[in-house]
Amino acid sequence: GAKERGRNRYAFYSNDMAERAIERLHIEQGLLRAIAGDQLLLQYQPVVRLEDGQLVGFEALIRWDEPTHGRIGPDRFIPVAEECGLIDYIGAWVLRTACAQAVSWIRQGFEALRLAVNVSARQMSAGDFVTTVREILDETEFPPDQLDLEITESTLQSVDHSRQLLAELRALGVCISIDDFGTGFSSLSLLKHLQIDRIKIDRSFVQDLPGDANGVAVTEAIVAMANRLGLSLIAEGVETATQQEFLRKLGCDEAQGYLFSRPLDVRDVDMLIAAPPEHLS
Ligand code: C2E
Ligand code: MG
Ligand code: MG
Ligand code: MG
């Protein structure tokens, strides 16, 4: 009967919660080994200018190659790293590694490349975040004005003094992008006051273009707003030529997505820079 089902459901949920807690613990312990054992790595996804397909830079994306489970994506372990506090260490590692790598690409001749690095809420809340960024820029000699720090709308909301923090980061010369834009809440005036540089339109809107009326309406509104506020725009998750053409006509500046390239290993980026294929140059 209903009572029995209720009990089963209760048992099911509590079981599930316990399993999730155990999985989190495994991930947490595994992350410690990952840090100690060099199991973390970065891939780099090309960002292209829509007008002419020119390669403008890369977004660094973290991966974890776990010896027995294989490759684990950031959606599975970044939230755990945030909860247990390892994100500060991992975040600094990502920034240092990406900046050092990108300096070598600049020296290989891709002088104007822009590098985007994701920053999580907890990482930004750390009292010494701005100092960490400054030290890494000094240490790696990466040009600050070629760095985009990607934060989300919810980070803006959850981090105390986010406005002050962003001002301090901008004083270092770095740019700020709002990632996954449209999936959280942010007022337009907030964006203006915070002096954001760039907005990334979330993949969930892009993937339905141009067939879905809501996707079209949201995307058009974001493009119009960004143009009025003087913000540059990147569309995420562009997978088809139709989406590319639609976004280009709408006036979106740049794009990322499987249509252009998946996230690449370092040696593939080396080759790309040495001899860019037709569609990226
Ligand atoms: P994000 O910053 O919004 O990154 C875009 C995600 O979309 C990446 O997933 C990328 O591989 C994927 N993607 C790119 N183009 C396409 C496409 O055309 N189609 C589809 N279906 N997907 C596409 P990934 O690498 O799994 O990263 C997921 C999220 O994990 C990122 O979302 C970001 O929020 C977070 N993340 C990744 N690296 C880091 C990091 O170093 N630090 C922090 N704090 N978060 C990170
Ligand atoms: Mg991102
Ligand atoms: Mg995103
Ligand atoms: Mg995302």
CSV table of C-alpha atoms and ligand atoms in Angstrom, one decimal:
chain,number,residue,atom,x,y,z
A,1,GLY,CA,0.0,0.0,0.0
A,2,ALA,CA,0.9,3.7,0.1
A,3,LYS,CA,2.5,3.3,3.5
A,4,GLU,CA,4.8,0.6,2.3
A,5,ARG,CA,5.7,2.6,-0.8
A,6,GLY,CA,6.4,5.6,1.4
A,7,ARG,CA,8.7,3.5,3.6
A,8,ASN,CA,10.4,2.1,0.5
A,9,ARG,CA,10.8,5.6,-0.9
A,10,TYR,CA,12.2,6.8,2.4
A,11,ALA,CA,14.7,3.9,2.5
A,12,PHE,CA,15.6,4.6,-1.2
A,13,TYR,CA,16.3,8.2,-0.6
A,14,SER,CA,18.3,7.7,2.6
A,15,ASN,CA,20.3,5.0,0.8
A,16,ASP,CA,20.9,7.3,-2.1
A,17,MET,CA,22.0,10.1,0.2
A,18,ALA,CA,24.4,7.7,2.0
A,19,GLU,CA,25.8,6.6,-1.4
A,20,ARG,CA,26.3,10.1,-2.4
A,21,ALA,CA,28.0,11.0,0.8
A,22,ILE,CA,30.3,8.0,0.3
A,23,GLU,CA,31.0,9.0,-3.3
A,24,ARG,CA,31.8,12.5,-2.2
A,25,LEU,CA,34.2,11.1,0.3
A,26,HIS,CA,35.9,8.9,-2.3
A,27,ILE,CA,36.2,11.9,-4.6
A,28,GLU,CA,37.7,14.0,-1.8
A,29,GLN,CA,40.3,11.3,-1.0
A,30,GLY,CA,40.9,10.7,-4.6
A,31,LEU,CA,41.5,14.4,-5.2
A,32,LEU,CA,44.2,14.5,-2.6
A,33,ARG,CA,45.9,11.6,-4.4
A,34,ALA,CA,45.3,13.5,-7.7
A,35,ILE,CA,47.1,16.5,-6.4
A,36,ALA,CA,50.0,14.5,-5.0
A,37,GLY,CA,50.2,12.3,-8.1
A,38,ASP,CA,50.0,14.7,-11.0
A,39,GLN,CA,46.6,13.3,-12.2
A,40,LEU,CA,45.1,16.7,-12.9
A,41,LEU,CA,45.5,18.2,-16.4
A,42,LEU,CA,44.1,21.1,-18.5
A,43,GLN,CA,42.6,21.0,-21.9
A,44,TYR,CA,42.2,24.2,-23.9
A,45,GLN,CA,39.1,24.9,-26.0
A,46,PRO,CA,39.6,27.4,-29.0
A,47,VAL,CA,37.5,30.5,-29.0
A,48,VAL,CA,36.9,32.0,-32.5
A,49,ARG,CA,35.7,35.3,-33.8
A,50,LEU,CA,32.4,34.8,-35.6
A,51,GLU,CA,32.9,37.5,-38.3
A,52,ASP,CA,35.9,35.7,-39.9
A,53,GLY,CA,36.5,32.5,-38.0
A,54,GLN,CA,39.8,33.8,-36.6
A,55,LEU,CA,41.2,32.0,-33.5
A,56,VAL,CA,41.2,34.5,-30.7
A,57,GLY,CA,42.3,32.3,-27.7
A,58,PHE,CA,41.4,29.5,-25.4
A,59,GLU,CA,39.4,28.5,-22.4
A,60,ALA,CA,41.3,26.3,-19.9
A,61,LEU,CA,39.2,23.3,-18.7
A,62,ILE,CA,40.4,21.0,-16.0
A,63,ARG,CA,40.3,17.2,-16.2
A,64,TRP,CA,41.2,14.4,-13.8
A,65,ASP,CA,42.8,11.2,-15.1
A,66,GLU,CA,42.0,8.8,-12.3
A,67,PRO,CA,44.2,5.6,-12.6
A,68,THR,CA,41.3,3.1,-12.2
A,69,HIS,CA,38.2,5.1,-13.2
A,70,GLY,CA,39.7,6.9,-16.2
A,71,ARG,CA,39.0,10.5,-17.0
A,72,ILE,CA,36.6,12.4,-14.7
A,73,GLY,CA,35.0,15.7,-15.8
A,74,PRO,CA,35.0,18.9,-13.7
A,75,ASP,CA,31.2,18.8,-13.1
A,76,ARG,CA,31.9,15.7,-10.9
A,77,PHE,CA,34.8,16.9,-8.8
A,78,ILE,CA,34.8,20.7,-8.8
A,79,PRO,CA,31.7,20.9,-6.5
A,80,VAL,CA,33.4,18.4,-4.1
A,81,ALA,CA,36.7,20.4,-4.2
A,82,GLU,CA,34.6,23.5,-3.3
A,83,GLU,CA,33.0,21.8,-0.4
A,84,CYS,CA,36.1,20.4,1.1
A,85,GLY,CA,38.3,23.5,0.5
A,86,LEU,CA,40.7,21.9,-2.0
A,87,ILE,CA,39.4,24.4,-4.6
A,88,ASP,CA,41.8,27.1,-3.4
A,89,TYR,CA,44.8,24.9,-4.1
A,90,ILE,CA,43.4,23.4,-7.4
A,91,GLY,CA,42.2,26.9,-8.6
A,92,ALA,CA,45.7,28.4,-8.1
A,93,TRP,CA,47.2,25.3,-9.8
A,94,VAL,CA,44.8,25.8,-12.8
A,95,LEU,CA,45.6,29.5,-13.1
A,96,ARG,CA,49.4,29.1,-12.8
A,97,THR,CA,49.5,26.1,-15.2
A,98,ALA,CA,47.3,27.9,-17.8
A,99,CYS,CA,49.2,31.2,-17.6
A,100,ALA,CA,52.6,29.5,-17.9
A,101,GLN,CA,51.3,27.4,-20.9
A,102,ALA,CA,49.8,30.4,-22.6
A,103,VAL,CA,53.0,32.4,-22.2
A,104,SER,CA,54.8,29.7,-24.2
A,105,TRP,CA,52.1,30.0,-27.0
A,106,ILE,CA,52.6,33.7,-27.0
A,107,ARG,CA,56.3,33.2,-27.4
A,108,GLN,CA,55.6,30.7,-30.2
A,109,GLY,CA,54.0,33.7,-32.1
A,110,PHE,CA,50.4,33.8,-31.0
A,111,GLU,CA,51.0,37.2,-29.4
A,112,ALA,CA,47.4,38.4,-29.0
A,113,LEU,CA,45.9,35.2,-27.6
A,114,ARG,CA,43.3,35.6,-24.8
A,115,LEU,CA,43.2,33.0,-22.1
A,116,ALA,CA,40.0,32.3,-20.1
A,117,VAL,CA,40.1,30.6,-16.7
A,118,ASN,CA,37.1,29.5,-14.7
A,119,VAL,CA,37.0,30.7,-11.1
A,120,SER,CA,34.6,29.3,-8.5
A,121,ALA,CA,32.7,31.1,-5.8
A,122,ARG,CA,34.6,29.7,-2.9
A,123,GLN,CA,37.9,30.4,-4.6
A,124,MET,CA,37.0,34.0,-5.0
A,125,SER,CA,35.8,34.3,-1.4
A,126,ALA,CA,39.3,33.4,-0.1
A,127,GLY,CA,40.8,36.5,1.5
A,128,ASP,CA,44.0,36.2,-0.6
A,129,PHE,CA,42.4,35.6,-4.0
A,130,VAL,CA,43.5,38.9,-5.5
A,131,THR,CA,47.0,38.4,-4.1
A,132,THR,CA,47.2,34.9,-5.6
A,133,VAL,CA,46.2,36.2,-9.0
A,134,ARG,CA,48.7,39.0,-8.9
A,135,GLU,CA,51.5,36.6,-7.8
A,136,ILE,CA,50.7,34.1,-10.5
A,137,LEU,CA,50.7,36.9,-13.2
A,138,ASP,CA,54.1,38.2,-11.9
A,139,GLU,CA,55.6,34.7,-11.7
A,140,THR,CA,54.5,33.5,-15.1
A,141,GLU,CA,54.8,36.9,-16.8
A,142,PHE,CA,51.4,36.4,-18.4
A,143,PRO,CA,50.1,39.8,-19.7
A,144,PRO,CA,47.1,40.6,-17.4
A,145,ASP,CA,45.0,42.3,-20.0
A,146,GLN,CA,44.9,39.0,-22.0
A,147,LEU,CA,43.4,37.1,-19.1
A,148,ASP,CA,39.6,36.6,-18.7
A,149,LEU,CA,38.5,35.3,-15.3
A,150,GLU,CA,35.1,33.6,-15.8
A,151,ILE,CA,32.7,33.8,-13.0
A,152,THR,CA,29.0,33.0,-12.8
A,153,GLU,CA,26.0,35.1,-11.9
A,154,SER,CA,25.5,33.0,-8.7
A,155,THR,CA,29.2,33.7,-7.7
A,156,LEU,CA,28.4,37.4,-8.0
A,157,GLN,CA,25.5,36.9,-5.7
A,158,SER,CA,27.1,34.6,-3.1
A,159,VAL,CA,30.5,36.2,-2.7
A,160,ASP,CA,30.6,39.1,-0.2
A,161,HIS,CA,32.0,42.3,-1.5
A,162,SER,CA,32.0,40.9,-5.0
A,163,ARG,CA,31.9,44.4,-6.4
A,164,GLN,CA,35.0,45.5,-4.5
A,165,LEU,CA,36.7,42.2,-5.4
A,166,LEU,CA,36.0,42.7,-9.1
A,167,ALA,CA,37.3,46.3,-8.9
A,168,GLU,CA,40.6,45.0,-7.4
A,169,LEU,CA,40.9,42.3,-10.0
A,170,ARG,CA,40.3,44.9,-12.8
A,171,ALA,CA,42.9,47.1,-11.2
A,172,LEU,CA,45.4,44.3,-11.9
A,173,GLY,CA,44.4,44.7,-15.6
A,174,VAL,CA,42.5,41.4,-16.0
A,175,CYS,CA,39.1,41.1,-17.6
A,176,ILE,CA,36.0,39.6,-16.1
A,177,SER,CA,33.5,37.4,-18.0
A,178,ILE,CA,30.1,36.2,-16.8
A,179,ASP,CA,29.9,32.5,-17.6
A,180,ASP,CA,26.7,30.5,-18.3
A,181,PHE,CA,24.9,33.8,-18.7
A,182,GLY,CA,21.1,33.6,-18.6
A,183,THR,CA,20.9,30.6,-16.2
A,184,GLY,CA,21.2,32.7,-13.0
A,185,PHE,CA,19.8,36.0,-11.9
A,186,SER,CA,21.5,39.3,-12.4
A,187,SER,CA,20.1,42.8,-12.9
A,188,LEU,CA,21.2,44.7,-15.9
A,189,SER,CA,22.3,47.7,-13.8
A,190,LEU,CA,24.4,45.3,-11.7
A,191,LEU,CA,26.3,44.3,-14.8
A,192,LYS,CA,26.9,47.9,-15.7
A,193,HIS,CA,28.1,48.9,-12.2
A,194,LEU,CA,30.4,45.9,-11.9
A,195,GLN,CA,32.3,46.8,-15.1
A,196,ILE,CA,32.1,43.4,-16.6
A,197,ASP,CA,34.0,42.9,-19.9
A,198,ARG,CA,32.3,40.0,-21.4
A,199,ILE,CA,29.2,37.8,-21.3
A,200,LYS,CA,29.1,34.1,-22.3
A,201,ILE,CA,25.7,33.0,-23.5
A,202,ASP,CA,24.9,29.7,-22.0
A,203,ARG,CA,24.8,26.6,-24.2
A,204,SER,CA,21.2,25.8,-23.1
A,205,PHE,CA,20.0,28.8,-25.2
A,206,VAL,CA,22.4,28.2,-28.1
A,207,GLN,CA,21.6,24.6,-28.6
A,208,ASP,CA,18.0,25.4,-29.4
A,209,LEU,CA,18.8,28.0,-32.1
A,210,PRO,CA,17.2,28.9,-34.4
A,211,GLY,CA,14.2,26.5,-34.1
A,212,ASP,CA,13.1,27.3,-30.6
A,213,ALA,CA,11.3,30.6,-30.2
A,214,ASN,CA,12.3,31.0,-26.5
A,215,GLY,CA,15.9,30.4,-27.2
A,216,VAL,CA,15.8,32.9,-30.0
A,217,ALA,CA,14.0,35.5,-27.8
A,218,VAL,CA,16.5,35.1,-25.0
A,219,THR,CA,19.5,35.2,-27.2
A,220,GLU,CA,18.3,38.3,-29.1
A,221,ALA,CA,17.7,40.0,-25.8
A,222,ILE,CA,21.1,39.2,-24.4
A,223,VAL,CA,22.8,40.4,-27.6
A,224,ALA,CA,20.9,43.6,-27.6
A,225,MET,CA,21.6,44.2,-24.0
A,226,ALA,CA,25.3,43.5,-24.3
A,227,ASN,CA,25.6,45.8,-27.3
A,228,ARG,CA,23.9,48.6,-25.4
A,229,LEU,CA,26.2,48.1,-22.4
A,230,GLY,CA,29.3,47.8,-24.6
A,231,LEU,CA,30.0,44.2,-23.5
A,232,SER,CA,31.5,41.7,-25.8
A,233,LEU,CA,29.7,38.4,-26.3
A,234,ILE,CA,30.8,34.8,-26.6
A,235,ALA,CA,28.3,32.0,-27.5
A,236,GLU,CA,29.0,28.7,-25.8
A,237,GLY,CA,28.3,25.3,-27.2
A,238,VAL,CA,28.0,26.1,-30.9
A,239,GLU,CA,27.6,22.8,-32.6
A,240,THR,CA,26.0,23.5,-36.0
A,241,ALA,CA,26.8,25.9,-38.9
A,242,THR,CA,23.2,27.1,-38.7
A,243,GLN,CA,23.7,28.2,-35.1
A,244,GLN,CA,27.0,29.9,-36.1
A,245,GLU,CA,25.3,31.8,-38.9
A,246,PHE,CA,22.4,32.8,-36.7
A,247,LEU,CA,24.6,34.1,-34.0
A,248,ARG,CA,26.9,35.9,-36.4
A,249,LYS,CA,24.0,37.7,-38.1
A,250,LEU,CA,22.6,38.7,-34.7
A,251,GLY,CA,25.9,40.4,-33.9
A,252,CYS,CA,27.5,38.0,-31.4
A,253,ASP,CA,31.2,38.6,-31.4
A,254,GLU,CA,32.8,35.2,-30.6
A,255,ALA,CA,31.9,31.5,-30.2
A,256,GLN,CA,33.1,28.3,-28.7
A,257,GLY,CA,31.8,24.8,-29.5
A,258,TYR,CA,32.3,21.4,-31.0
A,259,LEU,CA,31.6,22.9,-34.5
A,260,PHE,CA,35.0,24.7,-34.2
A,261,SER,CA,36.9,22.4,-31.9
A,262,ARG,CA,36.5,20.2,-28.8
A,263,PRO,CA,38.8,21.1,-25.8
A,264,LEU,CA,42.4,20.2,-27.0
A,265,ASP,CA,45.5,18.7,-25.4
A,266,VAL,CA,48.5,20.9,-25.2
A,267,ARG,CA,50.3,19.2,-28.1
A,268,ASP,CA,47.2,19.7,-30.3
A,269,VAL,CA,47.2,23.4,-29.5
A,270,ASP,CA,50.9,23.5,-30.3
A,271,MET,CA,50.1,22.1,-33.8
A,272,LEU,CA,47.1,24.4,-34.2
A,273,ILE,CA,49.2,27.5,-33.6
A,274,ALA,CA,52.0,26.2,-35.9
A,275,ALA,CA,49.6,25.6,-38.7
A,276,PRO,CA,46.0,26.8,-38.1
A,277,PRO,CA,43.5,24.9,-40.3
A,278,GLU,CA,41.4,26.8,-42.8
A,279,HIS,CA,38.3,27.2,-40.6
A,280,LEU,CA,40.3,28.7,-37.7
A,281,SER,CA,42.5,31.2,-39.5
B,1,C2E,P1,32.0,26.1,-18.6
B,1,C2E,O1,33.0,27.0,-18.1
B,1,C2E,O2,30.7,26.7,-19.0
B,1,C2E,O3,32.7,25.3,-19.8
B,1,C2E,C1,32.0,24.9,-21.0
B,1,C2E,C2,31.7,23.4,-21.0
B,1,C2E,O4,31.0,23.1,-22.1
B,1,C2E,C3,33.0,22.5,-20.9
B,1,C2E,O5,32.6,21.3,-20.2
B,1,C2E,C4,33.1,22.2,-22.4
B,1,C2E,O6,33.9,21.1,-22.7
B,1,C2E,C5,31.7,22.1,-22.9
B,1,C2E,N1,31.5,22.4,-24.3
B,1,C2E,C6,32.2,23.2,-25.1
B,1,C2E,N2,31.7,23.2,-26.3
B,1,C2E,C7,30.6,22.4,-26.3
B,1,C2E,C8,29.7,22.0,-27.3
B,1,C2E,O7,29.7,22.4,-28.5
B,1,C2E,N3,28.7,21.1,-26.9
B,1,C2E,C9,28.6,20.6,-25.7
B,1,C2E,N4,27.7,19.7,-25.4
B,1,C2E,N5,29.5,20.9,-24.7
B,1,C2E,C10,30.5,21.8,-25.0
B,1,C2E,P2,33.6,20.7,-19.1
B,1,C2E,O8,35.0,20.8,-19.6
B,1,C2E,O9,33.1,19.4,-18.8
B,1,C2E,O10,33.4,21.8,-17.9
B,1,C2E,C11,32.2,21.9,-17.2
B,1,C2E,C12,32.3,23.0,-16.2
B,1,C2E,O11,33.2,22.7,-15.2
B,1,C2E,C13,32.7,24.3,-16.9
B,1,C2E,O12,31.6,24.9,-17.5
B,1,C2E,C14,33.1,25.1,-15.6
B,1,C2E,O13,32.0,25.6,-15.0
B,1,C2E,C15,33.7,24.0,-14.7
B,1,C2E,N6,35.2,24.0,-14.9
B,1,C2E,C16,36.0,23.5,-15.8
B,1,C2E,N7,37.3,23.7,-15.6
B,1,C2E,C17,37.3,24.4,-14.4
B,1,C2E,C18,38.4,25.0,-13.6
B,1,C2E,O14,39.6,24.9,-13.9
B,1,C2E,N8,38.0,25.6,-12.4
B,1,C2E,C19,36.7,25.7,-12.1
B,1,C2E,N9,36.4,26.4,-10.9
B,1,C2E,N10,35.7,25.2,-12.8
B,1,C2E,C20,36.0,24.6,-14.0
B,2,MG,MG,33.8,28.7,-18.5
B,3,MG,MG,29.7,28.2,-19.5
B,4,MG,MG,29.1,25.7,-17.1
